[in-house]
Amino acid sequence: MASTRNLLELKLPDFDPEVDGIIRQEMLRNEETLNLIASENYPPKSSMKALSSMLSGIYSEGYPGERYYRGLQHIDRLESLALERARRVFGAEHANVQALSGSNANIAAYLGLLQLGDRILSMEIDSGGHLSHGAKVNVVSKMFEVRQYGVDPATGLLDYDAIRAQALEFRPKLIVCGASAYPRTIDFERFARIAREVGALLLADISHIAGLVVAGLHPSPVPHCDVVTTTTHKTLRMTRGALILCRREHAAKIDRAVFPVLQGGPHQSNIAAIAVGLRHLETPEYRQYVRDVVTNARRLAEELLARGLRVVSGGTDNHLLLVDLEPQGIDGDAASIRLEEAHIVVNKNKVPGDKGTAKKPFGIRLGTPAVTTRGMGPAQMTRIAGWVAELLARPADDAVRDRVRDEVRALCREFPIYRPTF
Ligand code: DSN
């Protein structure tokens, strides 16, 4: 048995082959799978290196220059660098990089801007909103009085006049815009006008579209909103974490809400990885990547439509699309299981007007961030659409499933995620 000192030095495969083996299997699964989960991506090795550094063991309650523990001069430089990059990339007056996830970021923002019991108007989860926007099952709905808006079931689009009418009637203190499953451009400027009219604050959660905002492919909410939150690992293609951006006037309240109100010590290894990820966002290669994500999503939507599938709102402006499977007579749960058998991974999702349940909805959500990271382009999107349409048209045909699975695996081998030295 190794001495206590030597335990520190052992590499993962030597010390814990079980966990190491699971990680390797998961990497292999990804290499052999078309990942169309709209919220997932493959982070750069440089970010992952920072994430796995010894910073994982550091405590740093507080903010740069005002910590509760000593020995944090380098950590202060690191967090300041991340903050400076976040402000620059998004053109924001203030940033906070300590929230551990998108949900924490949203809850911290609510706690910073509101009193418990205040009114929030936000998008319902069935129309594409997020749990932390105040879904019934989420703690936010217990902390605040939440009313929700949806999309027009006929068009799948946000109806700004209807939202305005709801806001005038409900008089919320905060309006939340932004979504987890909305394929079209969000008019943040219009939301800001509604918020101004009813005297509400405005928060945009851009977790899904943040990469498009950075690349100038979606209008930025930053000039229009009091607070903007985002996760870092979706179209931003960083490791997991979150950013809160806000106007200077809200800075002190937001920072205090993150620490000490909601969280204790931040995860400085995450912050290091976020700093590295933010540097990626400023490269021309990343901007080109986001353009490719959008081009791919459009091609995927067009090709699915051409094969007779019902794509919600008739297409997409961003990185994701929703398919309503009601005409196929197959629910999203069964569809996602069948697709996975052929190594195509999607998530089941409610679609506008869906008569199903969260566990058995009638839609699926597809996104292109991960396959685009592999280097796939429009020609591959056409092939993927063909496979998806074929599997959904003949869900009981095992021969189709087996052939598609072999073709998918062959395509994946042509587009490896990471070079094998990893
Ligand atoms: N789970 C994320 C998504 O898939 O959009 C949101 O938290």
Tab-separated table of C-alpha atoms and ligand atoms in Angstrom:
chain	number	residue	atom	x	y	z
A	1	MET	CA	0.000	0.000	0.000
A	2	ALA	CA	1.268	3.475	-0.886
A	3	SER	CA	2.270	5.839	1.907
A	4	THR	CA	-0.035	8.781	2.646
A	5	ARG	CA	2.402	11.053	0.848
A	6	ASN	CA	2.540	8.822	-2.196
A	7	LEU	CA	-1.232	8.584	-2.429
A	8	LEU	CA	-1.079	12.180	-3.637
A	9	GLU	CA	1.031	11.254	-6.614
A	10	LEU	CA	-0.862	8.280	-7.990
A	11	LYS	CA	-2.469	8.758	-11.380
A	12	LEU	CA	-6.182	8.049	-11.762
A	13	PRO	CA	-5.852	4.803	-13.792
A	14	ASP	CA	-3.446	3.414	-11.172
A	15	PHE	CA	-5.363	4.498	-8.088
A	16	ASP	CA	-8.972	4.090	-9.231
A	17	PRO	CA	-9.298	1.977	-12.362
A	18	GLU	CA	-13.052	1.717	-11.769
A	19	VAL	CA	-13.744	5.460	-12.091
A	20	ASP	CA	-11.094	5.799	-14.779
A	21	GLY	CA	-12.786	3.003	-16.724
A	22	ILE	CA	-16.201	4.673	-16.512
A	23	ILE	CA	-14.752	7.960	-17.783
A	24	ARG	CA	-13.084	6.148	-20.678
A	25	GLN	CA	-16.327	4.334	-21.536
A	26	GLU	CA	-18.206	7.630	-21.524
A	27	MET	CA	-15.598	9.156	-23.840
A	28	LEU	CA	-15.941	6.188	-26.150
A	29	ARG	CA	-19.747	6.462	-26.087
A	30	ASN	CA	-19.439	10.089	-27.139
A	31	GLU	CA	-16.969	9.293	-29.900
A	32	GLU	CA	-19.415	6.754	-31.347
A	33	THR	CA	-22.542	8.845	-30.897
A	34	LEU	CA	-24.114	11.791	-32.692
A	35	ASN	CA	-24.887	14.133	-29.831
A	36	LEU	CA	-27.835	16.338	-30.790
A	37	ILE	CA	-28.572	17.472	-27.211
A	38	ALA	CA	-28.920	21.229	-27.745
A	39	SER	CA	-27.406	22.082	-24.354
A	40	GLU	CA	-24.280	19.925	-24.556
A	41	ASN	CA	-20.892	20.460	-26.116
A	42	TYR	CA	-17.250	19.379	-25.909
A	43	PRO	CA	-15.040	21.824	-24.004
A	44	PRO	CA	-11.489	22.660	-25.121
A	45	LYS	CA	-8.653	20.656	-23.558
A	46	SER	CA	-7.102	23.888	-22.271
A	47	SER	CA	-10.246	24.632	-20.203
A	48	MET	CA	-10.396	21.073	-18.912
A	49	LYS	CA	-6.742	21.299	-17.849
A	50	ALA	CA	-7.532	24.399	-15.786
A	51	LEU	CA	-10.598	22.690	-14.321
A	52	SER	CA	-8.591	19.748	-13.053
A	53	SER	CA	-5.857	21.890	-11.449
A	54	MET	CA	-5.080	22.008	-7.713
A	55	LEU	CA	-7.271	25.120	-7.466
A	56	SER	CA	-10.057	22.632	-6.661
A	57	GLY	CA	-8.802	22.584	-3.086
A	58	ILE	CA	-8.794	26.347	-2.523
A	59	TYR	CA	-11.286	28.380	-0.490
A	60	SER	CA	-11.799	32.038	-1.394
A	61	GLU	CA	-15.007	33.377	0.146
A	62	GLY	CA	-15.539	36.965	-0.908
A	63	TYR	CA	-14.379	38.805	-4.006
A	64	PRO	CA	-10.982	39.977	-5.331
A	65	GLY	CA	-9.406	42.351	-2.813
A	66	GLU	CA	-11.968	41.555	-0.112
A	67	ARG	CA	-11.541	37.934	0.957
A	68	TYR	CA	-12.022	36.290	4.304
A	69	TYR	CA	-8.889	34.095	4.027
A	70	ARG	CA	-5.261	35.014	3.358
A	71	GLY	CA	-3.026	33.607	0.662
A	72	LEU	CA	-5.267	34.545	-2.229
A	73	GLN	CA	-3.116	36.973	-4.218
A	74	HIS	CA	-2.961	34.694	-7.272
A	75	ILE	CA	-6.606	33.694	-6.954
A	76	ASP	CA	-7.537	37.382	-6.879
A	77	ARG	CA	-5.623	37.905	-10.124
A	78	LEU	CA	-7.345	34.894	-11.657
A	79	GLU	CA	-10.875	35.932	-10.725
A	80	SER	CA	-10.195	39.534	-11.785
A	81	LEU	CA	-8.983	38.269	-15.147
A	82	ALA	CA	-12.125	36.169	-15.613
A	83	LEU	CA	-14.299	39.160	-14.677
A	84	GLU	CA	-12.460	41.479	-17.043
A	85	ARG	CA	-12.828	38.988	-19.907
A	86	ALA	CA	-16.521	38.409	-19.164
A	87	ARG	CA	-17.254	42.143	-19.176
A	88	ARG	CA	-15.308	42.648	-22.382
A	89	VAL	CA	-16.784	39.709	-24.302
A	90	PHE	CA	-20.379	40.681	-23.493
A	91	GLY	CA	-19.942	44.465	-23.257
A	92	ALA	CA	-21.324	44.396	-19.708
A	93	GLU	CA	-20.812	46.932	-16.939
A	94	HIS	CA	-20.435	44.281	-14.234
A	95	ALA	CA	-19.867	40.525	-14.077
A	96	ASN	CA	-19.944	37.789	-11.463
A	97	VAL	CA	-18.331	34.418	-12.202
A	98	GLN	CA	-19.022	32.592	-8.945
A	99	ALA	CA	-22.498	31.087	-9.482
A	100	LEU	CA	-22.090	27.326	-9.690
A	101	SER	CA	-24.804	26.730	-12.263
A	102	GLY	CA	-27.441	28.463	-14.336
A	103	SER	CA	-30.113	27.806	-11.703
A	104	ASN	CA	-27.936	29.303	-8.973
A	105	ALA	CA	-27.224	32.296	-11.180
A	106	ASN	CA	-30.935	32.900	-11.724
A	107	ILE	CA	-31.863	32.437	-8.074
A	108	ALA	CA	-29.043	34.752	-6.994
A	109	ALA	CA	-30.264	37.357	-9.469
A	110	TYR	CA	-33.829	37.124	-8.108
A	111	LEU	CA	-32.523	37.394	-4.541
A	112	GLY	CA	-30.442	40.412	-5.499
A	113	LEU	CA	-33.225	42.269	-7.278
A	114	LEU	CA	-36.355	41.232	-5.357
A	115	GLN	CA	-37.884	40.730	-1.937
A	116	LEU	CA	-39.326	37.276	-1.163
A	117	GLY	CA	-42.933	37.181	-2.348
A	118	ASP	CA	-42.409	39.720	-5.153
A	119	ARG	CA	-43.966	39.055	-8.538
A	120	ILE	CA	-42.116	37.462	-11.456
A	121	LEU	CA	-43.482	37.081	-14.989
A	122	SER	CA	-41.552	34.420	-16.912
A	123	MET	CA	-41.821	31.826	-19.675
A	124	GLU	CA	-43.512	28.536	-18.821
A	125	ILE	CA	-41.451	25.384	-19.091
A	126	ASP	CA	-43.886	23.750	-21.540
A	127	SER	CA	-43.240	26.584	-23.986
A	128	GLY	CA	-39.467	26.447	-23.610
A	129	GLY	CA	-38.769	28.235	-20.314
A	130	HIS	CA	-36.508	26.800	-17.617
A	131	LEU	CA	-37.251	25.234	-14.220
A	132	SER	CA	-35.479	28.105	-12.464
A	133	HIS	CA	-37.732	30.639	-14.177
A	134	GLY	CA	-40.362	29.584	-11.646
A	135	ALA	CA	-41.860	26.270	-12.758
A	136	LYS	CA	-44.415	24.882	-10.285
A	137	VAL	CA	-42.068	22.117	-9.095
A	138	ASN	CA	-39.180	24.545	-8.565
A	139	VAL	CA	-38.382	26.381	-5.335
A	140	VAL	CA	-38.547	29.725	-7.186
A	141	SER	CA	-42.324	29.335	-7.399
A	142	LYS	CA	-42.416	28.992	-3.588
A	143	MET	CA	-40.156	31.991	-3.003
A	144	PHE	CA	-41.926	34.410	-5.336
A	145	GLU	CA	-45.353	34.909	-6.862
A	146	VAL	CA	-44.842	33.635	-10.378
A	147	ARG	CA	-47.104	34.078	-13.402
A	148	GLN	CA	-46.001	32.614	-16.719
A	149	TYR	CA	-46.395	33.352	-20.418
A	150	GLY	CA	-46.266	30.809	-23.224
A	151	VAL	CA	-45.958	30.778	-26.992
A	152	ASP	CA	-48.781	30.909	-29.482
A	153	PRO	CA	-49.687	27.202	-29.919
A	154	ALA	CA	-50.480	27.720	-33.599
A	155	THR	CA	-47.211	29.420	-34.573
A	156	GLY	CA	-44.879	28.346	-31.778
A	157	LEU	CA	-43.813	31.992	-31.480
A	158	LEU	CA	-43.723	34.427	-28.577
A	159	ASP	CA	-46.719	36.737	-28.760
A	160	TYR	CA	-45.385	40.045	-27.459
A	161	ASP	CA	-48.812	41.701	-27.394
A	162	ALA	CA	-50.159	38.911	-25.194
A	163	ILE	CA	-47.096	39.154	-22.920
A	164	ARG	CA	-47.600	42.897	-22.650
A	165	ALA	CA	-51.260	42.391	-21.717
A	166	GLN	CA	-50.264	39.855	-19.037
A	167	ALA	CA	-47.634	42.244	-17.688
A	168	LEU	CA	-50.113	45.134	-17.540
A	169	GLU	CA	-52.562	42.987	-15.644
A	170	PHE	CA	-50.097	41.197	-13.301
A	171	ARG	CA	-47.712	44.133	-12.661
A	172	PRO	CA	-44.605	42.022	-11.976
A	173	LYS	CA	-41.534	43.423	-10.259
A	174	LEU	CA	-39.367	41.342	-12.632
A	175	ILE	CA	-39.859	40.003	-16.142
A	176	VAL	CA	-37.708	37.038	-17.150
A	177	CYS	CA	-37.052	36.395	-20.821
A	178	GLY	CA	-34.866	33.783	-22.481
A	179	ALA	CA	-35.489	30.090	-22.956
A	180	SER	CA	-34.184	26.535	-23.008
A	181	ALA	CA	-36.195	25.415	-26.008
A	182	TYR	CA	-37.158	28.301	-28.275
A	183	PRO	CA	-35.864	28.117	-31.853
A	184	ARG	CA	-36.462	31.713	-32.881
A	185	THR	CA	-34.853	35.102	-32.227
A	186	ILE	CA	-35.979	36.726	-28.996
A	187	ASP	CA	-36.809	40.420	-29.207
A	188	PHE	CA	-35.082	41.677	-26.057
A	189	GLU	CA	-35.699	45.272	-27.040
A	190	ARG	CA	-39.445	44.587	-27.131
A	191	PHE	CA	-39.274	42.904	-23.730
A	192	ALA	CA	-37.465	45.983	-22.394
A	193	ARG	CA	-40.247	48.249	-23.646
A	194	ILE	CA	-42.852	46.075	-21.901
A	195	ALA	CA	-40.788	46.069	-18.684
A	196	ARG	CA	-40.409	49.854	-18.788
A	197	GLU	CA	-44.139	50.315	-19.374
A	198	VAL	CA	-45.094	48.286	-16.299
A	199	GLY	CA	-42.181	49.454	-14.138
A	200	ALA	CA	-40.563	46.013	-13.977
A	201	LEU	CA	-36.927	45.008	-13.972
A	202	LEU	CA	-35.807	42.762	-16.842
A	203	LEU	CA	-33.646	39.637	-16.698
A	204	ALA	CA	-32.575	37.642	-19.755
A	205	ASP	CA	-31.365	34.073	-19.336
A	206	ILE	CA	-29.308	33.461	-22.475
A	207	SER	CA	-27.841	30.110	-21.438
A	208	HIS	CA	-28.673	28.572	-24.800
A	209	ILE	CA	-27.931	31.405	-27.203
A	210	ALA	CA	-24.988	33.083	-25.461
A	211	GLY	CA	-22.561	31.878	-28.139
A	212	LEU	CA	-24.734	33.423	-30.836
A	213	VAL	CA	-24.823	36.683	-28.893
A	214	VAL	CA	-21.017	36.709	-28.612
A	215	ALA	CA	-20.654	36.041	-32.337
A	216	GLY	CA	-23.194	38.732	-33.264
A	217	LEU	CA	-25.693	36.213	-34.639
A	218	HIS	CA	-28.403	37.068	-32.121
A	219	PRO	CA	-29.150	40.583	-30.825
A	220	SER	CA	-27.544	41.121	-27.443
A	221	PRO	CA	-29.810	41.539	-24.416
A	222	VAL	CA	-27.082	43.384	-22.485
A	223	PRO	CA	-28.082	46.947	-23.510
A	224	HIS	CA	-31.749	46.225	-22.716
A	225	CYS	CA	-31.656	44.235	-19.476
A	226	ASP	CA	-30.912	44.881	-15.841
A	227	VAL	CA	-29.379	41.436	-15.502
A	228	VAL	CA	-28.269	38.778	-17.975
A	229	THR	CA	-27.454	35.235	-16.872
A	230	THR	CA	-25.922	32.398	-18.816
A	231	THR	CA	-24.421	29.006	-18.336
A	232	THR	CA	-21.012	28.548	-19.900
A	233	HIS	CA	-21.111	25.080	-21.432
A	234	LYS	CA	-23.744	25.171	-24.169
A	235	THR	CA	-23.073	27.251	-27.299
A	236	LEU	CA	-20.296	28.993	-25.316
A	237	ARG	CA	-18.479	25.621	-25.347
A	238	MET	CA	-16.707	26.123	-22.028
A	239	THR	CA	-16.711	23.821	-19.008
A	240	ARG	CA	-19.754	23.940	-16.706
A	241	GLY	CA	-20.448	27.123	-14.798
A	242	ALA	CA	-22.381	30.360	-15.065
A	243	LEU	CA	-21.994	34.083	-15.547
A	244	ILE	CA	-24.127	36.897	-14.203
A	245	LEU	CA	-23.833	40.203	-16.048
A	246	CYS	CA	-25.569	43.325	-14.869
A	247	ARG	CA	-25.773	47.074	-14.845
A	248	ARG	CA	-23.395	48.798	-12.452
A	249	GLU	CA	-26.308	49.965	-10.298
A	250	HIS	CA	-27.173	46.329	-9.439
A	251	ALA	CA	-23.589	45.101	-8.958
A	252	ALA	CA	-23.349	45.201	-5.171
A	253	LYS	CA	-26.740	43.537	-4.673
A	254	ILE	CA	-26.009	40.777	-7.174
A	255	ASP	CA	-22.573	40.027	-5.734
A	256	ARG	CA	-23.973	39.884	-2.220
A	257	ALA	CA	-26.805	37.601	-3.328
A	258	VAL	CA	-24.282	35.105	-4.771
A	259	PHE	CA	-22.045	35.329	-1.685
A	260	PRO	CA	-22.882	35.178	1.197
A	261	VAL	CA	-26.648	34.855	0.653
A	262	LEU	CA	-26.813	31.828	-1.674
A	263	GLN	CA	-23.355	30.268	-1.818
A	264	GLY	CA	-20.192	29.898	0.223
A	265	GLY	CA	-16.743	29.588	-1.301
A	266	PRO	CA	-16.616	29.718	-5.095
A	267	HIS	CA	-14.981	26.917	-7.087
A	268	GLN	CA	-11.785	28.565	-8.277
A	269	SER	CA	-10.940	25.688	-10.608
A	270	ASN	CA	-14.229	26.449	-12.405
A	271	ILE	CA	-13.317	30.113	-12.507
A	272	ALA	CA	-9.905	29.276	-13.998
A	273	ALA	CA	-11.605	27.143	-16.648
A	274	ILE	CA	-14.121	29.916	-17.341
A	275	ALA	CA	-11.277	32.429	-17.775
A	276	VAL	CA	-9.659	30.130	-20.339
A	277	GLY	CA	-13.019	29.549	-22.035
A	278	LEU	CA	-13.639	33.293	-22.270
A	279	ARG	CA	-10.311	33.648	-24.078
A	280	HIS	CA	-11.575	31.116	-26.616
A	281	LEU	CA	-14.626	33.291	-27.278
A	282	GLU	CA	-12.417	36.115	-28.522
A	283	THR	CA	-10.798	34.024	-31.267
A	284	PRO	CA	-11.930	34.226	-34.918
A	285	GLU	CA	-12.084	30.415	-34.927
A	286	TYR	CA	-14.766	30.416	-32.243
A	287	ARG	CA	-16.840	33.023	-34.082
A	288	GLN	CA	-16.641	30.898	-37.226
A	289	TYR	CA	-17.670	27.870	-35.170
A	290	VAL	CA	-20.872	29.633	-34.032
A	291	ARG	CA	-21.678	30.638	-37.614
A	292	ASP	CA	-21.313	26.963	-38.554
A	293	VAL	CA	-23.578	25.892	-35.670
A	294	VAL	CA	-26.349	28.133	-37.006
A	295	THR	CA	-25.824	27.097	-40.637
A	296	ASN	CA	-25.986	23.459	-39.567
A	297	ALA	CA	-29.165	23.935	-37.535
A	298	ARG	CA	-30.858	25.610	-40.504
A	299	ARG	CA	-29.823	22.793	-42.825
A	300	LEU	CA	-31.014	20.166	-40.342
A	301	ALA	CA	-34.398	21.889	-40.023
A	302	GLU	CA	-34.803	22.269	-43.806
A	303	GLU	CA	-33.960	18.631	-44.432
A	304	LEU	CA	-36.333	17.382	-41.737
A	305	LEU	CA	-39.102	19.564	-43.162
A	306	ALA	CA	-38.345	18.243	-46.644
A	307	ARG	CA	-38.868	14.721	-45.290
A	308	GLY	CA	-42.303	15.617	-43.969
A	309	LEU	CA	-41.504	16.182	-40.301
A	310	ARG	CA	-43.285	18.965	-38.438
A	311	VAL	CA	-40.600	21.395	-37.266
A	312	VAL	CA	-42.056	23.829	-34.720
A	313	SER	CA	-42.335	27.369	-36.130
A	314	GLY	CA	-41.225	26.027	-39.511
A	315	GLY	CA	-37.511	26.189	-38.785
A	316	THR	CA	-34.899	27.816	-36.595
A	317	ASP	CA	-32.932	31.038	-36.174
A	318	ASN	CA	-30.474	29.589	-33.699
A	319	HIS	CA	-28.741	26.333	-32.744
A	320	LEU	CA	-31.784	24.213	-31.906
A	321	LEU	CA	-35.059	22.989	-33.310
A	322	LEU	CA	-38.120	21.218	-32.013
A	323	VAL	CA	-39.911	18.433	-33.849
A	324	ASP	CA	-43.588	17.793	-33.154
A	325	LEU	CA	-44.096	14.035	-33.541
A	326	GLU	CA	-47.858	13.964	-33.211
A	327	PRO	CA	-48.349	13.260	-36.951
A	328	GLN	CA	-45.973	10.289	-36.645
A	329	GLY	CA	-48.033	8.906	-33.769
A	330	ILE	CA	-44.891	8.314	-31.717
A	331	ASP	CA	-44.144	10.093	-28.476
A	332	GLY	CA	-40.878	11.869	-27.751
A	333	ASP	CA	-39.841	9.319	-25.160
A	334	ALA	CA	-40.181	6.338	-27.503
A	335	ALA	CA	-38.592	8.333	-30.339
A	336	SER	CA	-35.545	9.294	-28.277
A	337	ILE	CA	-35.055	5.679	-27.181
A	338	ARG	CA	-35.220	4.440	-30.765
A	339	LEU	CA	-32.814	7.130	-31.962
A	340	GLU	CA	-30.372	6.266	-29.197
A	341	GLU	CA	-30.397	2.634	-30.285
A	342	ALA	CA	-29.011	3.950	-33.565
A	343	HIS	CA	-26.439	6.108	-31.685
A	344	ILE	CA	-28.277	9.404	-32.230
A	345	VAL	CA	-28.904	11.160	-28.912
A	346	VAL	CA	-31.655	13.771	-28.470
A	347	ASN	CA	-33.932	14.750	-25.596
A	348	LYS	CA	-37.682	14.400	-25.388
A	349	ASN	CA	-39.337	17.779	-25.106
A	350	LYS	CA	-42.759	19.322	-24.920
A	351	VAL	CA	-43.794	21.239	-28.024
A	352	PRO	CA	-46.437	23.999	-28.298
A	353	GLY	CA	-49.919	22.571	-27.841
A	354	ASP	CA	-48.460	19.270	-26.585
A	355	LYS	CA	-51.116	17.002	-25.045
A	356	GLY	CA	-48.527	14.707	-23.470
A	357	THR	CA	-46.714	14.901	-20.153
A	358	ALA	CA	-43.147	15.897	-19.231
A	359	LYS	CA	-42.228	12.196	-19.193
A	360	LYS	CA	-44.140	11.389	-22.371
A	361	PRO	CA	-44.290	14.548	-24.442
A	362	PHE	CA	-44.941	14.594	-28.183
A	363	GLY	CA	-41.744	16.301	-29.212
A	364	ILE	CA	-38.004	16.056	-29.382
A	365	ARG	CA	-35.379	18.813	-29.267
A	366	LEU	CA	-32.349	18.698	-31.545
A	367	GLY	CA	-29.299	20.954	-31.517
A	368	THR	CA	-26.110	21.303	-33.512
A	369	PRO	CA	-23.434	22.676	-31.089
A	370	ALA	CA	-21.777	19.317	-30.352
A	371	VAL	CA	-21.775	17.856	-33.868
A	372	THR	CA	-20.428	21.164	-35.210
A	373	THR	CA	-17.570	21.007	-32.695
A	374	ARG	CA	-16.654	17.675	-34.311
A	375	GLY	CA	-16.280	19.535	-37.624
A	376	MET	CA	-19.486	18.314	-39.241
A	377	GLY	CA	-21.116	20.589	-41.799
A	378	PRO	CA	-24.274	20.880	-43.917
A	379	ALA	CA	-23.590	17.694	-45.892
A	380	GLN	CA	-23.519	15.710	-42.653
A	381	MET	CA	-26.690	17.477	-41.444
A	382	THR	CA	-28.458	16.212	-44.553
A	383	ARG	CA	-27.394	12.669	-43.737
A	384	ILE	CA	-28.435	13.032	-40.094
A	385	ALA	CA	-31.861	14.358	-41.100
A	386	GLY	CA	-32.257	11.362	-43.410
A	387	TRP	CA	-31.464	8.934	-40.603
A	388	VAL	CA	-33.729	10.665	-38.075
A	389	ALA	CA	-36.634	10.750	-40.546
A	390	GLU	CA	-36.149	7.102	-41.492
A	391	LEU	CA	-36.008	5.912	-37.873
A	392	LEU	CA	-39.118	7.892	-36.966
A	393	ALA	CA	-41.016	6.693	-40.032
A	394	ARG	CA	-40.209	3.028	-39.327
A	395	PRO	CA	-39.710	2.808	-35.568
A	396	ALA	CA	-40.331	-0.937	-35.417
A	397	ASP	CA	-37.966	-1.895	-38.217
A	398	ASP	CA	-34.830	-3.371	-36.611
A	399	ALA	CA	-33.051	-3.719	-39.950
A	400	VAL	CA	-33.331	0.045	-40.485
A	401	ARG	CA	-32.081	0.684	-36.961
A	402	ASP	CA	-29.078	-1.616	-37.391
A	403	ARG	CA	-28.091	-0.161	-40.760
A	404	VAL	CA	-28.420	3.427	-39.523
A	405	ARG	CA	-26.393	2.605	-36.399
A	406	ASP	CA	-23.540	1.267	-38.548
A	407	GLU	CA	-23.666	4.320	-40.807
A	408	VAL	CA	-23.726	6.682	-37.805
A	409	ARG	CA	-20.714	4.998	-36.233
A	410	ALA	CA	-18.827	5.219	-39.518
A	411	LEU	CA	-19.583	8.956	-39.734
A	412	CYS	CA	-18.482	9.459	-36.128
A	413	ARG	CA	-15.143	7.790	-36.897
A	414	GLU	CA	-14.620	10.328	-39.694
A	415	PHE	CA	-15.155	13.195	-37.205
A	416	PRO	CA	-13.413	12.360	-33.925
A	417	ILE	CA	-14.085	14.713	-31.004
A	418	TYR	CA	-10.682	14.769	-29.368
A	419	ARG	CA	-7.410	13.504	-30.796
A	420	PRO	CA	-6.659	10.083	-29.290
A	421	THR	CA	-3.721	11.332	-27.224
A	422	PHE	CA	-6.176	12.899	-24.786
B	1	DSN	N1	-30.694	21.050	-19.034
B	1	DSN	C1	-30.543	22.279	-19.783
B	1	DSN	C2	-31.082	22.125	-21.154
B	1	DSN	O1	-31.045	21.020	-21.638
B	1	DSN	O2	-31.497	23.086	-21.763
B	1	DSN	C3	-31.146	23.442	-19.095
B	1	DSN	O3	-30.805	23.436	-17.756
